[in-house]
PDB file of C-alpha atoms in Angstrom:
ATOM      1  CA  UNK A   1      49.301 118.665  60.880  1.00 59.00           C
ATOM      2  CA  UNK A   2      51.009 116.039  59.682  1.00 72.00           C
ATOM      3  CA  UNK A   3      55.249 116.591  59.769  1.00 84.00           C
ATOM      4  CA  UNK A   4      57.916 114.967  57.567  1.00 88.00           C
ATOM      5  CA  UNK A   5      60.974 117.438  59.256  1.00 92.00           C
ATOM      6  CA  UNK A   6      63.260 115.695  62.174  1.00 93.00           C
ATOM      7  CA  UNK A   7      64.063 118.093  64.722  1.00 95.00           C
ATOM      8  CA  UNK A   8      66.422 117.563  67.732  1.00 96.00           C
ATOM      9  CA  UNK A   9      65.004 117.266  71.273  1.00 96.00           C
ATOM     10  CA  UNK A  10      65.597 116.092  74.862  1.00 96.00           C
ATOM     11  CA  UNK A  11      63.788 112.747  76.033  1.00 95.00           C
ATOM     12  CA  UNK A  12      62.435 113.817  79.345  1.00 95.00           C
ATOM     13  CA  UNK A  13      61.983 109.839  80.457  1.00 94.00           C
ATOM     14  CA  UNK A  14      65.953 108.449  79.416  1.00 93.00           C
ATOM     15  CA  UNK A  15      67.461 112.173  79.563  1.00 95.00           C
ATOM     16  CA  UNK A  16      68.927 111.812  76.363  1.00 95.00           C
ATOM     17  CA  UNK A  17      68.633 113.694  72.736  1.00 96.00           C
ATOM     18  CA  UNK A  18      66.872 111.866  70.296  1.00 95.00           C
ATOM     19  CA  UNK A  19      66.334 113.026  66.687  1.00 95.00           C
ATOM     20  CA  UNK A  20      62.684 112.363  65.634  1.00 94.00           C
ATOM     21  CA  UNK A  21      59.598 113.750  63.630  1.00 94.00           C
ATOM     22  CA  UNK A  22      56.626 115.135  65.824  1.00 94.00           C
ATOM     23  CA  UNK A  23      53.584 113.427  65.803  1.00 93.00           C
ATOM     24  CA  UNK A  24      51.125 116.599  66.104  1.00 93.00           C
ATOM     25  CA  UNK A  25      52.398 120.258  66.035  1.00 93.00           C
ATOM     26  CA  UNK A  26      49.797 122.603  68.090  1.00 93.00           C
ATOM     27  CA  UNK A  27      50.102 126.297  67.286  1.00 93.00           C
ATOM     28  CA  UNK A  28      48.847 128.003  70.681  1.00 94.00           C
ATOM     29  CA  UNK A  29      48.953 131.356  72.284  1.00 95.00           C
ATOM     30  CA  UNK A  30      50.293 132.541  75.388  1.00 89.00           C
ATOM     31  CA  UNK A  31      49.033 135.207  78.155  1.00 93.00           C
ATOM     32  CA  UNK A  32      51.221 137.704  76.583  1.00 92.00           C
ATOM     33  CA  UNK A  33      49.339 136.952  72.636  1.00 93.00           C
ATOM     34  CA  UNK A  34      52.622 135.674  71.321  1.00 93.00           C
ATOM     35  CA  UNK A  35      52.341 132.228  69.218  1.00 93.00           C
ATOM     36  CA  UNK A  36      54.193 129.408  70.446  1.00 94.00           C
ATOM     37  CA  UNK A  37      54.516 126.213  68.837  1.00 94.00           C
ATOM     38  CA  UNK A  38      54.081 122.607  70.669  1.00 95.00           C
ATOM     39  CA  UNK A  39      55.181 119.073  69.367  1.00 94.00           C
ATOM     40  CA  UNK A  40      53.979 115.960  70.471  1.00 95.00           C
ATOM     41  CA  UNK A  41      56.739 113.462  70.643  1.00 95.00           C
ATOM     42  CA  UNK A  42      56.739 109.580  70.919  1.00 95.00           C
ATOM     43  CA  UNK A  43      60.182 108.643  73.583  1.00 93.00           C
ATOM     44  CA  UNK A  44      61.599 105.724  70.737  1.00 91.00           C
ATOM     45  CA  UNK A  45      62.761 103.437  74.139  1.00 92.00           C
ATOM     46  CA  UNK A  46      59.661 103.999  76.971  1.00 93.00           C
ATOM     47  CA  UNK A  47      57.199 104.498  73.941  1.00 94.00           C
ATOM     48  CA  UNK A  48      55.549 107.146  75.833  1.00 96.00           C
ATOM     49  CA  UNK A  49      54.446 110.527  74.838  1.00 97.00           C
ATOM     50  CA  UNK A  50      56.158 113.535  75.485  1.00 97.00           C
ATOM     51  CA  UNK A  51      55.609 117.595  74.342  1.00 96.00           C
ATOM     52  CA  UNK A  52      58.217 119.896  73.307  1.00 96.00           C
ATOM     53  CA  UNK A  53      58.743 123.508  72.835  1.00 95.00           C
ATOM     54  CA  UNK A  54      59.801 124.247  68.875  1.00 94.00           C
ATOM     55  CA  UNK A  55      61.146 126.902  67.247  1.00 92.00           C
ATOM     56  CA  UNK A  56      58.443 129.692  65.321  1.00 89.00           C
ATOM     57  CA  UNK A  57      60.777 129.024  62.546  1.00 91.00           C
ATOM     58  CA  UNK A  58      59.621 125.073  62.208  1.00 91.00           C
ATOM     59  CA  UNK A  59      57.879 124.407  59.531  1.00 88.00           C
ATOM     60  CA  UNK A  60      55.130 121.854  59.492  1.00 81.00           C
ATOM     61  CA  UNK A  61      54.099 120.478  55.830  1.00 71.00           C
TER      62      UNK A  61
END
C-alpha cells in the first residue's frame, strides 16, 4: 500500500523522533487474532530500514 500520511515515530539507530511517511504498511495478525498494523520506515540520517508499530486507526490510501 502505498501511504501519503506522516506519522511520528522513534528512530531506533539515532534515538530520535523523526516525522516521516511509511514505505509499506503490513496488516498482520497476532496469536491472540487481533490485527496489528506494521510500517516500514527508511532512518532519513543511517538510510537504513526500520519497522514500527502504528495505530489501527492509521489510515493507508
Amino acid at each position: 500500500m502505498v501511504c501519503k500520511n506522516p506519522v511520528k515515530v522513534k528512530d531506533p539507530y539515532t534515538h530520535t523522533e523523526i516525522v516521516t511517511v511509511p514505505e509499506k504498511v503490513f496488516v498482520i495478525r497476532n496469536h491472540r487474532g487481533k490485527e496489528i498494523k506494521i510500517g516500514l520506515f527508511k532512518s532519513p540520517k543511517t538510510m537504513l530500514y526500520f519497522r514500527a508499530l502504528l495505530s489501527n486507526a492509521y489510515i493507508c490510501e
